[in-house]
Amino acid sequence: MNATYRAMQVTRPGVLELVERPTIAPGIGQVLIAVEACGICGADVGDIEGADPALQPPRVPGHEVVGRIAALGEHVPSLWKVGQRVGMGRLGGPCGECVQCRQGHFQLCQHQPFVGATCDGGYAEMMLARASGLVSIPDELLAEEAAPLLCAGIATFNALKKCGAQAGDTVAIFGIGGLGHMALQYARRMGFRVVAIGRGTDIADDAWNLGAHVYIDTHEEDAATKLKEMGGAQAIVSTISAPATVSALMAGLAPQGRLVLLGAGKDPLPVSTGHLVVGERSLLGSITGSPYENERTLDFSVLAGVRPRIEVMPFEQANEAYQRMKSGDVKFRMVLSIAGEHAAARIDP
């Protein structure tokens, strides 16, 4: 194994710096991953722009990580082998001991790291990871394809599973971006009547190609009114965090419909309690999911032919790729390709 590896770290807020780091052997319950690809997620903005080097050492961002196991620490379960394809999402591995873990709610573990935020992530050639957070990657998926599925994929797949809709029901996807473009594909293949809600006509063709039966342009129509004319949506999955805009959509929910929130923010969401009570409507927040759920997402993606629409840039151009993601000028996910000509050397015992 190489004595050093390259990484993009946040030396100061908003700035990624290419550095050389010493390779560290994995500790108890850890593996060392030779990274092949890492997606750039919108949540990376908070990790990169909000980093405070005074509170912690320079952090390596990135939480849509795909690679191969380069080394095993002690007490790693026998199902993981050197050279095996694995991934890691935002949740860095449950502790297995807290109340939430004992209840089987591993995604709600209070003692797991957030990859790229409270522990180093995948904008690097190497990455240490808790074995409890590892996800097995199917051979049918390229590393660059699998990476966004570990965050945007599982977030939308799980949201749709929790939304309460049945095959044939109307499900609306609000926001046709990095998350929304995955939600449209999953919703179509789950048998829903899929409504895409976006801004402007430039995204309409993309929405239809991704699986929408109906496209609502909020520049031209009131989305809630249109949904009511269609009989109401049994579920609305919102990838947008603007509270006033999201709140206005609730009028388009059918009785017993659910609004599922993926776009997280700090501002309060104004809600009509009467609208909820009289129609038995509900609000639901949805986080990404456990490693097992992540594997289910990957398996369904292979089975149903769901793939993220990606743009790939070399690891060395991480700053440029990050700025492009921030600008919104990407259809629909940006991925760093990290495996180069020396990739094999990084996993040799």
Coordinates of N, CA and C in Angstrom, one line a residue, residues 92-196:
G92 N -22.4 7.6 8.6 CA -21.1 6.9 8.6 C -21.0 5.6 9.3
G93 N -22.1 5.0 9.7 CA -22.1 3.7 10.4 C -22.7 3.8 11.8
P94 N -23.8 3.0 12.1 CA -24.4 3.0 13.4 C -23.5 2.4 14.4
C95 N -23.8 2.8 15.7 CA -23.0 2.3 16.8 C -23.4 0.9 17.2
G96 N -24.7 0.6 17.0 CA -25.2 -0.7 17.4 C -25.6 -0.9 18.8
E97 N -25.4 0.2 19.6 CA -25.6 0.1 21.0 C -26.7 1.1 21.6
C98 N -26.9 2.2 20.9 CA -27.9 3.2 21.4 C -29.3 2.7 21.3
V99 N -30.2 3.5 21.9 CA -31.6 3.0 21.9 C -32.2 2.9 20.5
Q100 N -31.9 3.8 19.6 CA -32.4 3.7 18.3 C -31.8 2.5 17.5
C101 N -30.6 2.2 17.7 CA -30.0 1.0 17.1 C -30.6 -0.3 17.7
R102 N -30.9 -0.3 19.0 CA -31.5 -1.5 19.6 C -32.9 -1.7 19.1
Q103 N -33.5 -0.6 18.7 CA -34.9 -0.7 18.1 C -34.8 -1.0 16.6
G104 N -33.6 -1.1 16.0 CA -33.5 -1.4 14.6 C -33.6 -0.2 13.7
H105 N -33.6 1.0 14.3 CA -33.7 2.3 13.5 C -32.2 2.8 13.3
F106 N -31.5 2.1 12.6 CA -30.0 2.4 12.4 C -29.8 3.8 11.8
Q107 N -30.7 4.2 10.9 CA -30.5 5.5 10.3 C -30.7 6.7 11.3
L108 N -31.2 6.4 12.5 CA -31.4 7.4 13.5 C -30.4 7.3 14.7
C109 N -29.4 6.5 14.5 CA -28.4 6.3 15.5 C -27.8 7.7 15.9
Q110 N -27.7 7.9 17.2 CA -27.2 9.2 17.7 C -25.7 9.3 17.8
H111 N -25.0 8.2 17.5 CA -23.6 8.1 17.7 C -22.8 7.7 16.4
Q112 N -23.4 8.0 15.3 CA -22.7 7.7 14.1 C -22.2 9.0 13.4
P113 N -21.0 9.0 12.8 CA -20.5 10.2 12.2 C -21.3 10.6 10.9
F114 N -21.2 11.8 10.5 CA -21.7 12.3 9.2 C -20.5 12.4 8.3
V115 N -20.5 11.6 7.3 CA -19.3 11.5 6.4 C -19.1 12.8 5.7
G116 N -17.9 13.3 5.7 CA -17.6 14.6 5.1 C -17.8 15.8 6.0
A117 N -18.5 15.6 7.1 CA -18.7 16.6 8.1 C -18.0 16.4 9.4
T118 N -18.4 15.3 10.1 CA -17.7 15.0 11.4 C -16.6 14.0 11.2
C119 N -16.5 13.4 10.1 CA -15.3 12.6 9.7 C -14.9 12.8 8.3
D120 N -13.7 12.4 7.9 CA -13.3 12.7 6.5 C -14.1 11.9 5.5
G121 N -14.3 12.5 4.4 CA -15.1 11.8 3.3 C -14.3 11.4 2.1
G122 N -14.9 11.5 0.9 CA -14.4 10.8 -0.2 C -13.7 11.6 -1.3
Y123 N -13.5 12.9 -1.0 CA -12.7 13.7 -2.0 C -11.3 13.4 -1.8
A124 N -10.9 12.1 -2.0 CA -9.6 11.7 -1.6 C -9.3 10.3 -2.3
E125 N -8.1 10.0 -2.4 CA -7.7 8.6 -2.9 C -8.0 7.5 -1.9
M126 N -7.9 7.9 -0.6 CA -8.1 6.9 0.4 C -9.1 7.5 1.5
M127 N -9.8 6.6 2.2 CA -10.8 7.0 3.2 C -11.0 6.0 4.2
L128 N -10.9 6.3 5.5 CA -11.2 5.4 6.6 C -12.7 5.4 6.8
A129 N -13.3 4.2 7.1 CA -14.7 4.2 7.3 C -15.0 3.1 8.3
R130 N -16.1 3.3 9.0 CA -16.7 2.3 9.9 C -17.2 1.2 9.1
A131 N -16.9 0.0 9.4 CA -17.4 -1.2 8.7 C -18.9 -1.3 8.8
S132 N -19.5 -0.8 9.9 CA -21.0 -0.8 10.1 C -21.7 0.0 9.1
G133 N -21.0 1.0 8.5 CA -21.7 1.8 7.5 C -21.5 1.4 6.0
L134 N -20.8 0.3 5.8 CA -20.4 -0.1 4.4 C -21.6 -0.6 3.7
V135 N -21.6 -0.3 2.4 CA -22.7 -0.7 1.5 C -22.0 -1.5 0.3
S136 N -22.5 -2.7 0.1 CA -22.0 -3.5 -1.0 C -22.5 -3.0 -2.4
I137 N -21.6 -2.8 -3.3 CA -21.9 -2.2 -4.6 C -22.1 -3.3 -5.7
P138 N -23.2 -3.4 -6.4 CA -23.4 -4.4 -7.4 C -22.5 -4.2 -8.6
D139 N -22.1 -5.3 -9.2 CA -21.1 -5.3 -10.3 C -21.7 -4.6 -11.5
E140 N -23.1 -4.5 -11.6 CA -23.7 -3.9 -12.8 C -23.5 -2.4 -12.8
L141 N -23.1 -1.8 -11.7 CA -23.0 -0.3 -11.7 C -21.6 0.1 -11.8
L142 N -21.3 1.1 -12.6 CA -20.0 1.8 -12.6 C -19.9 2.6 -11.3
A143 N -18.7 2.8 -10.9 CA -18.4 3.5 -9.7 C -19.1 4.9 -9.8
E144 N -18.9 5.6 -10.9 CA -19.5 6.9 -11.1 C -21.0 6.9 -11.1
E145 N -21.6 5.8 -11.5 CA -23.1 5.7 -11.5 C -23.6 5.4 -10.1
A146 N -22.9 4.6 -9.4 CA -23.3 4.2 -8.0 C -23.2 5.3 -7.0
A147 N -22.2 6.2 -7.2 CA -21.9 7.2 -6.1 C -23.2 8.0 -5.8
P148 N -23.8 8.7 -6.7 CA -25.0 9.5 -6.3 C -26.2 8.7 -5.8
L149 N -26.2 7.4 -6.1 CA -27.3 6.6 -5.5 C -27.2 6.4 -4.0
L150 N -26.0 6.6 -3.5 CA -25.7 6.4 -2.1 C -26.3 7.5 -1.2
C151 N -26.7 8.6 -1.9 CA -27.3 9.7 -1.1 C -28.6 10.2 -1.8
A152 N -28.5 10.8 -3.0 CA -29.7 11.2 -3.7 C -30.6 10.0 -4.0
G153 N -30.0 8.9 -4.3 CA -30.8 7.7 -4.7 C -31.6 7.2 -3.5
I154 N -30.9 6.9 -2.4 CA -31.6 6.3 -1.2 C -32.5 7.3 -0.6
A155 N -32.2 8.6 -0.6 CA -33.1 9.6 0.0 C -34.4 9.6 -0.7
T156 N -34.5 9.6 -2.0 CA -35.7 9.6 -2.8 C -36.4 8.3 -2.8
F157 N -35.7 7.2 -2.9 CA -36.2 5.9 -2.9 C -37.0 5.6 -1.6
N158 N -36.3 5.9 -0.5 CA -37.0 5.7 0.8 C -38.1 6.6 1.0
A159 N -38.0 7.9 0.6 CA -39.1 8.8 0.7 C -40.4 8.3 0.0
L160 N -40.2 7.7 -1.2 CA -41.3 7.2 -1.9 C -41.9 5.9 -1.2
K161 N -41.0 5.1 -0.6 CA -41.5 4.0 0.1 C -42.4 4.3 1.3
K162 N -42.1 5.5 1.9 CA -42.8 6.0 3.1 C -44.0 6.8 2.8
C163 N -44.2 7.1 1.5 CA -45.2 8.2 1.2 C -46.6 7.7 1.3
G164 N -46.9 6.4 1.4 CA -48.2 5.9 1.6 C -49.0 5.7 0.3
A165 N -48.5 6.1 -0.8 CA -49.2 5.9 -2.1 C -49.1 4.5 -2.6
Q166 N -50.1 4.1 -3.3 CA -50.2 2.7 -3.9 C -50.1 2.9 -5.4
A167 N -49.7 1.8 -6.1 CA -49.6 1.8 -7.5 C -50.9 2.4 -8.2
G168 N -50.7 3.3 -9.1 CA -51.8 4.0 -9.7 C -52.2 5.3 -9.1
D169 N -51.7 5.6 -7.9 CA -52.0 6.9 -7.2 C -51.1 8.0 -7.8
T170 N -51.6 9.2 -7.6 CA -50.9 10.4 -8.1 C -49.8 10.8 -7.1
V171 N -48.6 10.9 -7.5 CA -47.5 11.3 -6.7 C -46.8 12.4 -7.4
A172 N -46.6 13.5 -6.7 CA -45.9 14.7 -7.2 C -44.5 14.9 -6.7
I173 N -43.6 15.2 -7.6 CA -42.2 15.4 -7.2 C -42.0 16.9 -7.4
F174 N -41.6 17.6 -6.3 CA -41.4 19.1 -6.3 C -39.9 19.3 -6.3
G175 N -39.4 19.9 -7.4 CA -38.0 20.2 -7.6 C -37.3 19.2 -8.4
I176 N -37.0 19.6 -9.7 CA -36.4 18.6 -10.6 C -34.9 18.9 -10.7
G177 N -34.2 18.5 -9.7 CA -32.7 18.7 -9.7 C -32.0 17.4 -9.3
G178 N -31.0 17.5 -8.5 CA -30.2 16.3 -8.2 C -31.0 15.2 -7.5
L179 N -31.9 15.6 -6.6 CA -32.8 14.7 -5.9 C -34.0 14.4 -6.8
G180 N -34.6 15.4 -7.3 CA -35.9 15.2 -8.0 C -35.7 14.3 -9.3
H181 N -34.6 14.4 -10.0 CA -34.4 13.6 -11.2 C -34.3 12.1 -10.8
M182 N -33.9 11.8 -9.6 CA -33.9 10.4 -9.2 C -35.4 10.0 -8.8
A183 N -36.0 10.9 -8.0 CA -37.4 10.6 -7.6 C -38.3 10.3 -8.7
L184 N -38.2 11.1 -9.8 CA -39.1 10.8 -11.0 C -38.9 9.4 -11.5
Q185 N -37.7 9.0 -11.6 CA -37.4 7.6 -12.2 C -37.9 6.6 -11.3
Y186 N -37.7 6.7 -10.0 CA -38.2 5.7 -9.0 C -39.7 5.7 -9.0
A187 N -40.3 6.8 -9.0 CA -41.8 6.9 -8.9 C -42.4 6.3 -10.1
R188 N -41.9 6.5 -11.3 CA -42.5 5.9 -12.5 C -42.4 4.4 -12.4
R189 N -41.2 3.9 -12.0 CA -41.0 2.4 -12.0 C -41.8 1.8 -10.8
M190 N -42.2 2.5 -9.8 CA -43.0 2.0 -8.7 C -44.5 2.0 -9.1
G191 N -44.8 2.5 -10.3 CA -46.2 2.4 -10.7 C -47.1 3.5 -10.4
F192 N -46.5 4.7 -10.0 CA -47.4 5.8 -9.7 C -47.7 6.7 -10.9
R193 N -48.7 7.5 -10.8 CA -49.0 8.5 -11.8 C -48.1 9.7 -11.4
V194 N -47.1 10.0 -12.1 CA -46.1 10.9 -11.7 C -46.3 12.3 -12.2
V195 N -46.3 13.3 -11.3 CA -46.4 14.7 -11.7 C -45.1 15.4 -11.3
A196 N -44.4 16.0 -12.2 CA -43.2 16.8 -11.9 C -43.6 18.2 -11.8

